[in-house]
Amino acid sequence: MTLIKTKHNRRSFLKVSSLAGGGMVLGFSWLAGCKPEGTAEAVEAIIMPDNWYDVNAFLKIGNNGVVTIMSPNPEIGQNVKTAMPMIVAEELDVDWKNVIVEQAGLNTESFSRQLAGGSQSIRQGWKSLRMAGATARRMLMEAAAKEWEVDVAELTTASGVITHEGSGRSIGYGEIASSAAGIEVPEEVELKDPKDFKIIGVPTKNVDGKKIATGQPLFGLDYQQEGMLIAMIEHPPAFGMTLKSMDAEAAKAMPGIVDIFTIDTYPEDVEKQWSDTSAFSELVAIVGNTTWEVLKAKKALKLEWEGKDAIENTSTIDQELEKRLLAAADDPARSRKDGDPEAAFRDAAQVIERTYSGPFLAHNTMEPMNFFAHVTADHAELVGPIQTPEFMRKTAAARLGLPEEKVSIMMTRMGGGFGRRLYGHFGIEAAAISQKINAPVKLIYTREDDMTQGTYRPTYKVTYRAALDADNNLIGFHVKGTGAPESPVFNNRFPAGTVDNYLAENNSRESNISTGAWRAPRSNFIAFAEQSFLDEVAEAAGKDPIDFRLGLFDRAISDPVGDSNDYDPERYAGVLKLVKEKAGWGQDKPGVHRGVSAYFCHNSYVAQVVDVVMEGDKPKIEKVWCAVDCGIVVNPEGALNQIEGGIVDGIGHALYSNMTFKDGKPEQNNFDKYRLIRHSEAPKEIEVFFVENGVDPTGLGEPSLPPVAAALANALARATGERLYSQPFVGTQQVLG
Amino acid sequence: MAIYNLKINGKTQEIDVAPDTPVLWVLRDHAKLTGTKYGCGIGQCGACTIHIDGTAMRSCSLPVSSVGDKAITTIEGLSEAGDHPLQEAWVEHDVPQCGYCQAGQIMNAASLLKNNPSPSDADIDAAMNGNICRCGTYLRIKSAIKTASQKMG
């Protein structure tokens, strides 16, 4: 049994009140002040709320016993709308079938700290969600104890019913909820022993599954209001360009067109939030009655553009990044050095050096960017898919000249996020358009607008060097990263800590091609490079690739180098050992080529074995074996789905996807030119194995993606005899068709 | 503009639009049926899949003038109570992540099963390859199609 405090600095995380019509409402902080230990990944958590105590979620217990949990977290497909309420319901001790989950909007002062990013929702919510459920349960028990005049310690609960064994009395939560609303919030509550969990750990279906399968309007693009107009934008065709002139006369005269004008989304006097990444502030807005009419007018516009800034080419960026890999580190403070790497390389019997590269990538959420806005003289109503509603509200208020409390934001379900919907310029654009035409408007990006607007995954390059002594021991390791606009290197990640002589350094390059977080930022590339390289080093050392890695972890366990290593070597080795056992590593099957990889990011550990067969020059992925250590698995059904999706996503982007630029202009603007993985290219089978260790849960939205590209590359190297150094694998290299 | 009497999910609706308007936007903007999704506008992703006389079509690339008196079926009309075996299988296999592409996947799969009640894995791949799922739920989609196929068989 664990005790947890419900107060911090004398402020309570919880507030209680009675429910109109009978029952109780417990307000609590969804991501309350139980900041997870360790801050190494704080940056990846994107942004931490600065006030951890605000009540932003509600638990209602009606007098009929039905429990409603208002989930304020944006749902982007990571299934937190199911998993997080499961945690509350567990500690409340109710049956999951009596729980209703509702999405809350950012439209009152109460709902004020909401974000989705960095696979952090479950990790950060774990303690506060348990506390909320446990507190409500305790208050219900205290109310019952008072009514029956017995000691609360004599009461037990199960399935939403309180029982006093001594007297044989029992009462449902619904019947006592109104009385519980008058009980003072306890300062300390008991949490369940994980072995008593009845909901956590049970595969549970997505709460919106049926609505999705029947086409209910859930997404931003589905949102409609009476009298609503449709807006589209036209942005410059190239990064570095702005509008020179516009001839909209013919387009304005087309049927259904209300107006065509330019907007400056971010005038200089508007303070931008970090989430306001946008390459194009000045846009042409086309507003009309229906989508098709607006689309036709958009195509009829006569627009001239001019260069105002650097006009970039992928080929030039690539060349410059290669030069940076040879240049000195840009900032020694961003380096890590252990021992004497120069000496190690000088004395080495064998040095292996390889360079890896990855392209810009678009997010390509299936639902293109969109937002609804209705701005009047004294109020703005915004509705749509956004991962960072609070930042959008700040910027919208500044842009519209309204106080923040006059801007309401309602979040819809999101047709994919992958990081893209952290950057909410489209909401500000919709608001600016609505204000200008004084009407409710839904802004819709075409796929082309969406894919060419920017906010891409940065392009990366990294060079690895390994020094082996005459006995094939790894005595020196050097990694140097570059990218536009950031280097992918994490100085303190594996294999830092396993080698006496180690150097990690960076030298990155600016670009006006806008970039942002893309599912598992940096890890999504560096895992491919690092784990491909280690595979080759193991080969050069004449060692089995798993045994070679396990040897490194042994060193990090017994005698780690340095004290800032950003991983737990035992858990890391644990997933490798598990996948080795489950996949039957070492038992070769004719025609099947295997590759292995392991990576740690977003606080979870993943190891994978990929089995590939070649059909001509086309790889077919027979099976992916995947071992995961994410602590306690809250919802195994949703967890499996996330892991499978991450694997398919990682394989698809490694094999096929590429965003290139010529004269500042994206060369891919729709799915005929930008290749995404399809049904026939997905692995035939994915089998997932969880490490059972009772550790507090960590996220799963991202961790299965990074390692799989290397496991695939290592399998393909065995299949074809050619190592892969550059993504995408298909198209840029000759070995694969 | 021209007036079209469209048979949508068993009901006839009079809609006044330009002849080149894609059925996708007729459904979403005029009939207010938003289950059919916009994904690419060029017939590459399958999010907009509907049935014309029972056959899967990409509604984003289908002008309303070409429909005539053929029956349009959308995800909202695939079954009366949302209980088509595919819809049930989608829930049973917990297929969706973000969910945006799934209406198109289901409509495409329904057309597949109509023509081929017991598809092999290769048949499913071939029929479903035009429907992109960015979240990567392909394996679950395949399992759900097989479950529905067994139930319908």
CSV table of N, CA and C in Angstrom, one decimal, chain B residues 3-119:
chain,number,residue,atom,x,y,z
B,3,ILE,N,-29.3,21.3,-60.7
B,3,ILE,CA,-30.0,20.5,-59.6
B,3,ILE,C,-29.9,19.0,-59.8
B,4,TYR,N,-29.4,18.3,-58.8
B,4,TYR,CA,-29.3,16.9,-58.9
B,4,TYR,C,-30.1,16.2,-57.8
B,5,ASN,N,-30.8,15.2,-58.2
B,5,ASN,CA,-31.6,14.4,-57.3
B,5,ASN,C,-30.8,13.1,-57.0
B,6,LEU,N,-30.1,13.2,-55.8
B,6,LEU,CA,-29.1,12.1,-55.5
B,6,LEU,C,-29.7,11.1,-54.5
B,7,LYS,N,-29.5,9.9,-54.8
B,7,LYS,CA,-29.9,8.8,-53.9
B,7,LYS,C,-28.8,8.6,-52.9
B,8,ILE,N,-28.9,9.1,-51.7
B,8,ILE,CA,-27.8,9.0,-50.7
B,8,ILE,C,-28.3,8.2,-49.5
B,9,ASN,N,-27.7,7.1,-49.3
B,9,ASN,CA,-28.1,6.2,-48.2
B,9,ASN,C,-29.6,5.9,-48.2
B,10,GLY,N,-30.1,5.6,-49.4
B,10,GLY,CA,-31.5,5.2,-49.5
B,10,GLY,C,-32.5,6.3,-49.6
B,11,LYS,N,-32.1,7.6,-49.4
B,11,LYS,CA,-33.0,8.7,-49.5
B,11,LYS,C,-32.6,9.6,-50.6
B,12,THR,N,-33.6,10.2,-51.3
B,12,THR,CA,-33.3,11.1,-52.4
B,12,THR,C,-33.2,12.5,-51.9
B,13,GLN,N,-32.1,13.1,-52.3
B,13,GLN,CA,-31.9,14.5,-51.8
B,13,GLN,C,-31.7,15.4,-53.0
B,14,GLU,N,-32.4,16.6,-53.0
B,14,GLU,CA,-32.2,17.5,-54.1
B,14,GLU,C,-31.0,18.5,-53.7
B,15,ILE,N,-30.0,18.5,-54.6
B,15,ILE,CA,-28.8,19.3,-54.3
B,15,ILE,C,-28.5,20.2,-55.5
B,16,ASP,N,-28.3,21.5,-55.2
B,16,ASP,CA,-28.0,22.4,-56.2
B,16,ASP,C,-26.5,22.8,-56.2
B,17,VAL,N,-25.7,22.2,-57.1
B,17,VAL,CA,-24.3,22.5,-57.1
B,17,VAL,C,-23.8,22.6,-58.5
B,18,ALA,N,-22.5,23.1,-58.7
B,18,ALA,CA,-21.9,23.1,-60.0
B,18,ALA,C,-21.6,21.6,-60.4
B,19,PRO,N,-21.8,21.3,-61.7
B,19,PRO,CA,-21.6,19.9,-62.2
B,19,PRO,C,-20.3,19.3,-61.9
B,20,ASP,N,-19.2,20.1,-61.8
B,20,ASP,CA,-17.9,19.5,-61.5
B,20,ASP,C,-17.6,19.3,-60.1
B,21,THR,N,-18.6,19.6,-59.2
B,21,THR,CA,-18.3,19.4,-57.7
B,21,THR,C,-18.1,17.9,-57.4
B,22,PRO,N,-17.0,17.6,-56.8
B,22,PRO,CA,-16.8,16.2,-56.4
B,22,PRO,C,-17.8,15.7,-55.4
B,23,VAL,N,-18.2,14.5,-55.5
B,23,VAL,CA,-19.3,13.9,-54.6
B,23,VAL,C,-18.8,14.1,-53.1
B,24,LEU,N,-17.5,14.0,-52.9
B,24,LEU,CA,-17.0,14.2,-51.5
B,24,LEU,C,-17.5,15.5,-50.9
B,25,TRP,N,-17.4,16.6,-51.7
B,25,TRP,CA,-17.8,17.9,-51.1
B,25,TRP,C,-19.3,18.1,-51.1
B,26,VAL,N,-20.0,17.4,-52.0
B,26,VAL,CA,-21.5,17.4,-52.0
B,26,VAL,C,-21.9,16.7,-50.7
B,27,LEU,N,-21.3,15.6,-50.4
B,27,LEU,CA,-21.7,14.9,-49.1
B,27,LEU,C,-21.3,15.7,-47.9
B,28,ARG,N,-20.1,16.2,-47.9
B,28,ARG,CA,-19.7,16.9,-46.6
B,28,ARG,C,-20.3,18.3,-46.4
B,29,ASP,N,-20.4,19.1,-47.5
B,29,ASP,CA,-20.8,20.5,-47.4
B,29,ASP,C,-22.3,20.6,-47.5
B,30,HIS,N,-22.9,19.8,-48.4
B,30,HIS,CA,-24.3,20.0,-48.8
B,30,HIS,C,-25.2,19.0,-48.0
B,31,ALA,N,-24.9,17.7,-48.1
B,31,ALA,CA,-25.7,16.7,-47.4
B,31,ALA,C,-25.3,16.6,-45.9
B,32,LYS,N,-24.3,17.3,-45.5
B,32,LYS,CA,-23.8,17.3,-44.1
B,32,LYS,C,-23.5,15.9,-43.5
B,33,LEU,N,-23.0,15.1,-44.4
B,33,LEU,CA,-22.5,13.8,-44.0
B,33,LEU,C,-21.0,13.8,-44.0
B,34,THR,N,-20.5,13.9,-42.8
B,34,THR,CA,-19.0,14.2,-42.7
B,34,THR,C,-18.2,12.9,-42.4
B,35,GLY,N,-18.9,11.7,-42.4
B,35,GLY,CA,-18.1,10.5,-42.2
B,35,GLY,C,-17.1,10.2,-43.3
B,36,THR,N,-17.5,10.7,-44.5
B,36,THR,CA,-16.6,10.5,-45.7
B,36,THR,C,-15.5,11.6,-45.6
B,37,LYS,N,-14.2,11.2,-45.6
B,37,LYS,CA,-13.2,12.1,-45.3
B,37,LYS,C,-12.4,12.6,-46.5
B,38,TYR,N,-11.9,13.8,-46.4
B,38,TYR,CA,-11.0,14.4,-47.3
B,38,TYR,C,-9.6,14.1,-46.9
B,39,GLY,N,-8.8,13.5,-47.8
B,39,GLY,CA,-7.4,13.2,-47.4
B,39,GLY,C,-6.4,13.8,-48.4
B,40,CYS,N,-6.6,13.6,-49.7
B,40,CYS,CA,-5.7,14.1,-50.7
B,40,CYS,C,-6.3,14.8,-51.9
B,41,GLY,N,-7.5,14.5,-52.2
B,41,GLY,CA,-8.2,15.1,-53.3
B,41,GLY,C,-7.8,14.6,-54.6
B,42,ILE,N,-6.9,13.6,-54.7
B,42,ILE,CA,-6.5,13.1,-56.0
B,42,ILE,C,-6.6,11.6,-56.1
B,43,GLY,N,-7.4,11.0,-55.2
B,43,GLY,CA,-7.6,9.6,-55.3
B,43,GLY,C,-6.4,8.7,-55.0
B,44,GLN,N,-5.6,9.2,-54.1
B,44,GLN,CA,-4.4,8.5,-53.7
B,44,GLN,C,-4.4,7.9,-52.3
B,45,CYS,N,-5.4,8.3,-51.5
B,45,CYS,CA,-5.3,7.8,-50.1
B,45,CYS,C,-6.5,7.0,-49.7
B,46,GLY,N,-7.6,7.2,-50.3
B,46,GLY,CA,-8.8,6.3,-50.0
B,46,GLY,C,-9.6,6.8,-48.9
B,47,ALA,N,-9.3,7.9,-48.2
B,47,ALA,CA,-10.1,8.3,-47.1
B,47,ALA,C,-11.5,8.7,-47.5
B,48,CYS,N,-11.7,9.0,-48.7
B,48,CYS,CA,-13.0,9.5,-49.2
B,48,CYS,C,-13.9,8.4,-49.8
B,49,THR,N,-13.5,7.1,-49.6
B,49,THR,CA,-14.1,6.0,-50.3
B,49,THR,C,-15.6,5.9,-49.9
B,50,ILE,N,-16.5,5.8,-50.9
B,50,ILE,CA,-17.9,5.5,-50.8
B,50,ILE,C,-18.3,4.4,-51.7
B,51,HIS,N,-19.5,4.0,-51.7
B,51,HIS,CA,-20.0,3.0,-52.7
B,51,HIS,C,-20.9,3.7,-53.7
B,52,ILE,N,-20.7,3.4,-55.0
B,52,ILE,CA,-21.7,3.8,-56.0
B,52,ILE,C,-22.3,2.5,-56.5
B,53,ASP,N,-23.5,2.3,-56.3
B,53,ASP,CA,-24.2,1.0,-56.6
B,53,ASP,C,-23.4,-0.2,-56.0
B,54,GLY,N,-22.9,0.0,-54.8
B,54,GLY,CA,-22.2,-1.1,-54.1
B,54,GLY,C,-20.8,-1.2,-54.4
B,55,THR,N,-20.2,-0.4,-55.3
B,55,THR,CA,-18.8,-0.6,-55.6
B,55,THR,C,-18.0,0.6,-55.1
B,56,ALA,N,-16.8,0.3,-54.5
B,56,ALA,CA,-16.0,1.3,-53.9
B,56,ALA,C,-15.5,2.3,-54.9
B,57,MET,N,-15.7,3.6,-54.6
B,57,MET,CA,-15.2,4.7,-55.5
B,57,MET,C,-14.6,5.8,-54.6
B,58,ARG,N,-13.6,6.5,-55.2
B,58,ARG,CA,-13.0,7.6,-54.5
B,58,ARG,C,-13.9,8.9,-54.8
B,59,SER,N,-14.6,9.3,-53.8
B,59,SER,CA,-15.6,10.4,-54.0
B,59,SER,C,-14.9,11.8,-54.2
B,60,CYS,N,-13.6,11.9,-53.9
B,60,CYS,CA,-12.9,13.2,-54.2
B,60,CYS,C,-12.7,13.4,-55.6
B,61,SER,N,-12.7,12.4,-56.4
B,61,SER,CA,-12.4,12.5,-57.8
B,61,SER,C,-13.6,12.2,-58.7
B,62,LEU,N,-14.8,12.2,-58.1
B,62,LEU,CA,-16.0,11.8,-58.8
B,62,LEU,C,-16.9,13.0,-58.9
B,63,PRO,N,-17.0,13.6,-60.1
B,63,PRO,CA,-17.9,14.7,-60.2
B,63,PRO,C,-19.4,14.3,-60.0
B,64,VAL,N,-20.1,15.2,-59.4
B,64,VAL,CA,-21.5,14.8,-59.1
B,64,VAL,C,-22.3,14.6,-60.3
B,65,SER,N,-21.9,15.2,-61.4
B,65,SER,CA,-22.7,15.1,-62.7
B,65,SER,C,-22.6,13.6,-63.2
B,66,SER,N,-21.6,12.9,-62.8
B,66,SER,CA,-21.4,11.5,-63.3
B,66,SER,C,-22.3,10.5,-62.6
B,67,VAL,N,-22.9,10.9,-61.5
B,67,VAL,CA,-23.6,9.9,-60.6
B,67,VAL,C,-24.9,9.4,-61.2
B,68,GLY,N,-25.7,10.4,-61.7
B,68,GLY,CA,-27.0,10.1,-62.2
B,68,GLY,C,-27.9,9.5,-61.1
B,69,ASP,N,-28.6,8.4,-61.5
B,69,ASP,CA,-29.5,7.8,-60.5
B,69,ASP,C,-28.9,6.7,-59.7
B,70,LYS,N,-27.6,6.6,-59.8
B,70,LYS,CA,-27.0,5.4,-59.1
B,70,LYS,C,-27.0,5.7,-57.6
B,71,ALA,N,-27.0,4.6,-56.8
B,71,ALA,CA,-27.1,4.8,-55.3
B,71,ALA,C,-25.8,5.1,-54.7
B,72,ILE,N,-25.7,6.2,-53.9
B,72,ILE,CA,-24.5,6.5,-53.2
B,72,ILE,C,-24.7,6.0,-51.7
B,73,THR,N,-23.7,5.2,-51.3
B,73,THR,CA,-23.7,4.8,-49.9
B,73,THR,C,-22.5,5.3,-49.2
B,74,THR,N,-22.7,5.9,-48.0
B,74,THR,CA,-21.5,6.4,-47.3
B,74,THR,C,-21.4,5.6,-46.0
B,75,ILE,N,-20.4,5.8,-45.2
B,75,ILE,CA,-20.2,5.1,-44.0
B,75,ILE,C,-21.4,5.2,-43.1
B,76,GLU,N,-22.1,6.3,-43.1
B,76,GLU,CA,-23.3,6.5,-42.3
B,76,GLU,C,-24.4,5.6,-42.7
B,77,GLY,N,-24.4,5.2,-44.0
B,77,GLY,CA,-25.5,4.3,-44.5
B,77,GLY,C,-25.1,2.9,-44.8
B,78,LEU,N,-23.9,2.5,-44.4
B,78,LEU,CA,-23.4,1.2,-44.6
B,78,LEU,C,-24.3,0.2,-43.9
B,79,SER,N,-24.8,0.5,-42.7
B,79,SER,CA,-25.7,-0.3,-42.0
B,79,SER,C,-26.6,0.6,-41.2
B,80,GLU,N,-27.8,0.0,-40.9
B,80,GLU,CA,-28.8,0.8,-40.2
B,80,GLU,C,-28.4,1.2,-38.8
B,81,ALA,N,-27.8,0.3,-38.1
B,81,ALA,CA,-27.5,0.5,-36.7
B,81,ALA,C,-26.0,0.5,-36.4
B,82,GLY,N,-25.2,0.7,-37.4
B,82,GLY,CA,-23.7,0.7,-37.2
B,82,GLY,C,-23.2,-0.7,-36.9
B,83,ASP,N,-23.9,-1.7,-37.4
B,83,ASP,CA,-23.6,-3.1,-37.0
B,83,ASP,C,-23.2,-3.9,-38.2
B,84,HIS,N,-22.7,-3.3,-39.3
B,84,HIS,CA,-22.2,-4.1,-40.4
B,84,HIS,C,-21.1,-5.0,-39.8
B,85,PRO,N,-20.9,-6.2,-40.2
B,85,PRO,CA,-19.9,-7.1,-39.7
B,85,PRO,C,-18.5,-6.5,-39.7
B,86,LEU,N,-18.2,-5.6,-40.7
B,86,LEU,CA,-16.9,-5.0,-40.7
B,86,LEU,C,-16.9,-3.9,-39.6
B,87,GLN,N,-17.9,-3.2,-39.3
B,87,GLN,CA,-17.9,-2.2,-38.3
B,87,GLN,C,-17.8,-2.9,-36.9
B,88,GLU,N,-18.4,-4.0,-36.8
B,88,GLU,CA,-18.3,-4.7,-35.5
B,88,GLU,C,-16.9,-5.3,-35.3
B,89,ALA,N,-16.3,-5.8,-36.4
B,89,ALA,CA,-15.0,-6.3,-36.4
B,89,ALA,C,-14.0,-5.2,-36.1
B,90,TRP,N,-14.2,-4.0,-36.6
B,90,TRP,CA,-13.3,-2.9,-36.3
B,90,TRP,C,-13.3,-2.6,-34.8
B,91,VAL,N,-14.4,-2.6,-34.2
B,91,VAL,CA,-14.5,-2.4,-32.7
B,91,VAL,C,-13.8,-3.6,-32.0
B,92,GLU,N,-14.2,-4.8,-32.4
B,92,GLU,CA,-13.6,-6.0,-31.8
B,92,GLU,C,-12.1,-6.0,-31.8
B,93,HIS,N,-11.5,-5.7,-32.9
B,93,HIS,CA,-10.1,-5.7,-33.1
B,93,HIS,C,-9.4,-4.4,-32.6
B,94,ASP,N,-10.2,-3.5,-32.2
B,94,ASP,CA,-9.7,-2.2,-31.7
B,94,ASP,C,-8.8,-1.6,-32.7
B,95,VAL,N,-9.3,-1.5,-34.0
B,95,VAL,CA,-8.4,-1.1,-35.1
B,95,VAL,C,-8.0,0.4,-35.0
B,96,PRO,N,-8.8,1.3,-34.7
B,96,PRO,CA,-8.4,2.7,-34.9
B,96,PRO,C,-7.4,3.2,-34.0
B,97,GLN,N,-6.5,4.1,-34.5
B,97,GLN,CA,-5.7,4.9,-33.6
B,97,GLN,C,-6.3,6.3,-33.7
B,98,CYS,N,-5.8,7.1,-34.7
B,98,CYS,CA,-6.5,8.4,-34.8
B,98,CYS,C,-7.9,8.3,-35.4
B,99,GLY,N,-8.1,7.3,-36.2
B,99,GLY,CA,-9.4,6.9,-36.7
B,99,GLY,C,-9.8,7.6,-38.0
B,100,TYR,N,-9.0,8.6,-38.5
B,100,TYR,CA,-9.5,9.4,-39.6
B,100,TYR,C,-9.7,8.6,-40.9
B,101,CYS,N,-8.8,7.7,-41.2
B,101,CYS,CA,-8.9,7.0,-42.4
B,101,CYS,C,-9.9,5.8,-42.4
B,102,GLN,N,-10.4,5.5,-41.2
B,102,GLN,CA,-11.0,4.2,-41.0
B,102,GLN,C,-12.4,4.1,-41.8
B,103,ALA,N,-13.1,5.2,-41.9
B,103,ALA,CA,-14.4,5.1,-42.7
B,103,ALA,C,-14.1,4.6,-44.1
B,104,GLY,N,-13.0,5.2,-44.7
B,104,GLY,CA,-12.6,4.8,-46.0
B,104,GLY,C,-12.1,3.4,-46.1
B,105,GLN,N,-11.4,3.0,-45.1
B,105,GLN,CA,-10.9,1.6,-45.1
B,105,GLN,C,-12.1,0.6,-45.0
B,106,ILE,N,-13.1,0.9,-44.1
B,106,ILE,CA,-14.3,0.1,-44.0
B,106,ILE,C,-15.1,0.0,-45.3
B,107,MET,N,-15.3,1.2,-45.9
B,107,MET,CA,-16.1,1.2,-47.1
B,107,MET,C,-15.4,0.4,-48.2
B,108,ASN,N,-14.0,0.5,-48.3
B,108,ASN,CA,-13.3,-0.2,-49.3
B,108,ASN,C,-13.4,-1.7,-49.0
B,109,ALA,N,-13.2,-2.1,-47.7
B,109,ALA,CA,-13.3,-3.5,-47.3
B,109,ALA,C,-14.7,-4.1,-47.6
B,110,ALA,N,-15.7,-3.3,-47.4
B,110,ALA,CA,-17.1,-3.8,-47.6
B,110,ALA,C,-17.3,-4.1,-49.1
B,111,SER,N,-16.7,-3.3,-50.0
B,111,SER,CA,-16.8,-3.6,-51.4
B,111,SER,C,-16.0,-4.8,-51.8
B,112,LEU,N,-14.8,-5.0,-51.1
B,112,LEU,CA,-14.0,-6.2,-51.3
B,112,LEU,C,-14.8,-7.4,-51.0
B,113,LEU,N,-15.4,-7.4,-49.8
B,113,LEU,CA,-16.1,-8.6,-49.3
B,113,LEU,C,-17.3,-8.9,-50.1
B,114,LYS,N,-17.9,-7.9,-50.7
B,114,LYS,CA,-19.0,-8.2,-51.6
B,114,LYS,C,-18.6,-8.9,-52.8
B,115,ASN,N,-17.5,-8.6,-53.3
B,115,ASN,CA,-17.0,-9.2,-54.6
B,115,ASN,C,-16.2,-10.5,-54.3
B,116,ASN,N,-15.6,-10.6,-53.1
B,116,ASN,CA,-14.8,-11.7,-52.7
B,116,ASN,C,-15.0,-12.0,-51.3
B,117,PRO,N,-16.0,-12.9,-51.0
B,117,PRO,CA,-16.4,-13.1,-49.5
B,117,PRO,C,-15.3,-13.7,-48.7
B,118,SER,N,-14.3,-14.4,-49.3
B,118,SER,CA,-13.3,-15.0,-48.5
B,118,SER,C,-11.9,-14.7,-49.1
B,119,PRO,N,-11.5,-13.4,-48.9
B,119,PRO,CA,-10.2,-13.0,-49.5
B,119,PRO,C,-9.0,-13.6,-48.8
